[in-house]
Each structure stands twice: as C-alpha cells, then as structure tokens.
XYZ file of C-alpha atoms in Angstrom:
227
model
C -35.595 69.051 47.062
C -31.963 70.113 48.490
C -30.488 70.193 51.559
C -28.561 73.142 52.674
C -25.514 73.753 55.285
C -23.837 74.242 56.914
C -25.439 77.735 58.582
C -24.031 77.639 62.203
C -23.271 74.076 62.335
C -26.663 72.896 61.469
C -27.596 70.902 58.226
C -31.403 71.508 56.822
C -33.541 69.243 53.906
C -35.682 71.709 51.944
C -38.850 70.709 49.984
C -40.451 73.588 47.724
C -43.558 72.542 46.057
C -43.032 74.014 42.340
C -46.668 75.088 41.135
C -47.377 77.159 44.951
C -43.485 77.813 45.996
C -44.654 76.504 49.566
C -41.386 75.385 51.688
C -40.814 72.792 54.134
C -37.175 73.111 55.660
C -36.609 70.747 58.851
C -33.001 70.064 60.472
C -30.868 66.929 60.136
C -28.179 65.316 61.723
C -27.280 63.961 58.610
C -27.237 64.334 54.833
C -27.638 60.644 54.560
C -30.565 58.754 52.522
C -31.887 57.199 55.691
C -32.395 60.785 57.243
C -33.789 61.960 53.794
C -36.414 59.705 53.278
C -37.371 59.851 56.726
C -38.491 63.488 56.855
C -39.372 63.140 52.925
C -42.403 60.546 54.598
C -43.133 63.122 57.493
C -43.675 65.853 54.778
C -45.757 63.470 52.004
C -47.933 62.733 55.079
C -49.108 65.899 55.311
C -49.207 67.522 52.076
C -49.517 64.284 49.710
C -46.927 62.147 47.308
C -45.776 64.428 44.227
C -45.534 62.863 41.313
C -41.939 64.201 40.610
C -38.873 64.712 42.715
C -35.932 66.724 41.218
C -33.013 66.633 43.110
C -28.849 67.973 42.159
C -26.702 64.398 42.317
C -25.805 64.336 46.279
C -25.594 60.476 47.726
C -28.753 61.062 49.581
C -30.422 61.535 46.510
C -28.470 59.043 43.845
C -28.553 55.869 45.987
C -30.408 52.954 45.842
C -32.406 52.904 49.051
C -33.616 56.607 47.671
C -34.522 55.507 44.402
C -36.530 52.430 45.747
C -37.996 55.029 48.262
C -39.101 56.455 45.088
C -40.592 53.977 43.383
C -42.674 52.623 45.805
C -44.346 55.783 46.172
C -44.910 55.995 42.263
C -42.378 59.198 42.578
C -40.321 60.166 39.528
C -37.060 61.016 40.392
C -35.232 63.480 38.133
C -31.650 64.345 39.380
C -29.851 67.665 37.700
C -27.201 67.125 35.005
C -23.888 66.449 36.664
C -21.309 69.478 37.648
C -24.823 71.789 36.877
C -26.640 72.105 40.147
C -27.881 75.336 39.173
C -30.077 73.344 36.874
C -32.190 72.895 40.130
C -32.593 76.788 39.628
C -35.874 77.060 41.759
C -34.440 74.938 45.068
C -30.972 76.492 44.519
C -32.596 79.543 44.980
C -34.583 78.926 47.948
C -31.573 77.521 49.716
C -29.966 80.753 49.374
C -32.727 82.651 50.392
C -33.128 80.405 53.594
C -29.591 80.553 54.487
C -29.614 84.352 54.494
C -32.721 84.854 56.236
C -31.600 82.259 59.191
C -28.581 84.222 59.405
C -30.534 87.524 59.639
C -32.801 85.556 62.300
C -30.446 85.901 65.403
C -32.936 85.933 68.211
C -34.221 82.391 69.280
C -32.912 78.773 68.886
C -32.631 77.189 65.267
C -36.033 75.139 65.489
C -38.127 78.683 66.319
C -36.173 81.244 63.713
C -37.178 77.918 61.356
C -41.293 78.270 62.392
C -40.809 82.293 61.849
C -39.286 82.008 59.073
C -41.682 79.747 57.465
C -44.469 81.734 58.583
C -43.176 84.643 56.636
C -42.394 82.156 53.590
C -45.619 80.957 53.643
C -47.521 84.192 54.149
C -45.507 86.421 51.731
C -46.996 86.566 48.182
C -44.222 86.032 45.563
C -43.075 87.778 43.014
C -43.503 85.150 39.745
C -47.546 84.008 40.909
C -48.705 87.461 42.954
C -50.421 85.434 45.931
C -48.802 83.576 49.066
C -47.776 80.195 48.372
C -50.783 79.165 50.903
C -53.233 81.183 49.089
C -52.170 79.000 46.218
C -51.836 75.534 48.036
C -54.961 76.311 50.647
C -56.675 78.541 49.177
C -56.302 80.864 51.560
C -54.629 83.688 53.535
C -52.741 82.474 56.942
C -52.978 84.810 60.185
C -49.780 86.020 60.940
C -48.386 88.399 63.187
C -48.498 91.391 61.781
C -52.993 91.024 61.301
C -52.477 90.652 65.058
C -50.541 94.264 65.692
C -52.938 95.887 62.023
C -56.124 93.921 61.774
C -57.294 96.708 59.020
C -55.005 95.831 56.958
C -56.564 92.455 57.056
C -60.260 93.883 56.423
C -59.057 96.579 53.319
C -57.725 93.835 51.476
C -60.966 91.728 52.063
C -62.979 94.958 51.312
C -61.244 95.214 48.074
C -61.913 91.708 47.295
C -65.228 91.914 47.723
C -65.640 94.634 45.509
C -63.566 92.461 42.692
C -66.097 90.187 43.217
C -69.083 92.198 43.407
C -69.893 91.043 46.533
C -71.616 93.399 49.464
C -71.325 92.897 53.213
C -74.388 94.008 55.224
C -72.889 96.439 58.406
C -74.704 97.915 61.375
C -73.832 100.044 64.025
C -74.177 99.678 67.686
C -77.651 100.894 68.913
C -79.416 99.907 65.546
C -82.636 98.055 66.083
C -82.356 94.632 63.655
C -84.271 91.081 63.174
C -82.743 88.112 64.219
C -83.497 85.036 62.037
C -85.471 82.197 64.602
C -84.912 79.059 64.420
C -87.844 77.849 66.742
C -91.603 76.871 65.448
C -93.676 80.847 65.622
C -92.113 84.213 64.778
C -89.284 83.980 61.335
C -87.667 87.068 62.573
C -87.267 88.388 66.288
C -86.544 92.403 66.971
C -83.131 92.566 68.552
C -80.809 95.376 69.294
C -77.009 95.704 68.029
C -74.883 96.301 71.452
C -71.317 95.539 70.530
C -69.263 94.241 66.601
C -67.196 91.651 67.510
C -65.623 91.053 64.091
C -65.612 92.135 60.497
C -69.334 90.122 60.024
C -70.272 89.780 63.625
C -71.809 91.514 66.475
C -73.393 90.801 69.993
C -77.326 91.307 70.408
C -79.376 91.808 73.093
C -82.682 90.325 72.146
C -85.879 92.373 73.070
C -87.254 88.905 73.867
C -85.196 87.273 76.501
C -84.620 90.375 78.493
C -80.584 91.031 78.542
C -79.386 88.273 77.321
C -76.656 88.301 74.705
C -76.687 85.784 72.007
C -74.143 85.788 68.799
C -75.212 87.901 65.835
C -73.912 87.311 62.118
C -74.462 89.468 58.852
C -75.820 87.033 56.877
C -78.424 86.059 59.283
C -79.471 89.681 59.991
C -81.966 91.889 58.036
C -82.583 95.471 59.247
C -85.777 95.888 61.664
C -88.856 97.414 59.910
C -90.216 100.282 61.545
C-alpha cells in the first residue's frame, strides 16, 4: 500500500494485492491515517482482510490509530526499512506506472481516467504471472472495451483454450434441422430448426411444434436431428 501525488493536484491511496497484482487506487483529500483507514475498510469490504500490509514509513502508515487499525483486523503491518522506500519495490512500481498513465489519460475528469485506467490494469495480463490480475483473483477474463469493437478476438482465445483443454464445442448453422431437449412429461427430444446464432454457444429456434415461435437454444442442450 502507498499513496501517490501529487499528479495535477490530486493525492491517490494505492492497494496492489501481491500474489494477482490487482490495483485499487481511489483519491484523497488527505494523506492522513483517518483518510487511510477509511478507504483501507471500503477496499477490505470488498475483496477481504489480507493478512499482511507493507507499507514505506509515511505518518499515515507509522501512527498509532493505523497500527491499532491493524490489529484489530488481525493485519500484520510491515513498514520498509527507513530512507529505503524502494524496498516496497512492487507498490513503488505501480505508483509510477499509475502516475504516468493518468498523465497520458487527458480526456475526462480524474474519477473516470481512474475507472479506465483500472479497467486496463485489471484486464491486461502481466508480464511476471502471464494472465490478468482478474484471471488470477476471479478466475476469470473481464469484458472490456476492446471485445466490444473485436468480439473474435474474444472467441480465438476461447477456441484455443478449449483445445488446451481438450474440450469440443458442438456448432450448427442456420437452417440445420436439430432436437431440442424437453423438459415436459412425453417426447425427450423435440425436432426444431436453427434460424439465427446469437452467441458463441447459442442460437434462436423455431420449434416445428409450436408453429413460429422462437424459444432460446444452447449447445449443450442440442443434439443434431436424426434423419
């Protein structure tokens, strides 16, 4: 944890989670303990306590109301060696990398170049663990942007990870004649038509049963019509 400033006037507390490199950065009127612990709470609220906090030697971090903060929370607090900051190598890094990149960000005010530059934080694999820090805290891939403007970029990379896994999705094409798992006491399977894919596993149906009606169709559910 380290707080960084000022960039434009503004002063910013930054969290990075060390096993993930997932970053929290929110701005504060103050560098005080007070203002410290309170966003500290807002952050362990969502994400959990750690069970160590390594800080450099600032007030906010050395004082008394910050250590008891601590130990109520059954928090270790490390602080760096004094006159070594550096020795807080992975948030003195991220501090510079923040700074620069909200100083690149000139379009918007300070809260939204914060979100978007987040976003990118958190959806950017790194260079020292090869997946996104929320691949490695959530266990999975967040939408961003750019799957918006390139979805196939999106569906390659879950192609490829299928076949890593040696895992096969079913496909059809629109026109092809399938069977539609039923739910309902009679007939397992009901003849249905593909009409339109409405995502990389899912397609709309028009059901040979119920006339032109459309119902939701998903792979998994689907086998191929026989006949």
């Amino acid at each position: 944890v380290d707080h960084a400033g000022p960039v434009n006037g503004n002063y910013f507390l930054l969290v990075v989670d060390s096993y993930s490199k997932w970053l929290e950065m929110r701005r504060v009127p103050s560098l005080s303990s007070t203002t410290t612990i309170q966003v500290l709470r807002e952050i362990f609220a969502t994400h959990g306590l750690p069970d160590v906090i390594v800080s450099d030697n600032g007030t906010a971090f050395t004082s008394e109301e910050f250590k008891l903060f601590a130990k109520k929370n059954g928090c270790r607090a490390v602080n760096v060696a004094p006159y070594k900051p550096s020795s807080n190598g992975q948030a003195e890094r991220m501090v510079q990398f923040a700074k620069d990149s909200l100083k690149k960000m000139g379009k918007g005010d300070v809260e939204t170049r914060i979100s978007r530059f987040l976003l990118a934080q958190h959806a950017t694999p790194c260079t020292t663990t090869g997946q996104s820090p929320a691949e490695l805290l959530m266990g999975r891939r967040i939408t961003t942007a750019l799957d918006r403007i390139k979805p196939s970029l999106t569906t390659e990379m879950d192609q490829k990870r299928d076949q890593l896994l040696g895992t096969e999705v079913r496909s059809f094409k629109e026109g092809q004649h399938v069977g539609v798992r039923s739910y309902v006491p009679g007939d397992k399977w009901i003849p249905a038509q593909v009409m339109q894919k409405t995502g990389p596993v899912s397609y709309r149906r028009g059901s040979c049963c119920i006339g032109t009606a459309t119902k939701w169709l998903h792979v998994p559910s689907n086998k191929k019509s026989p006949g």
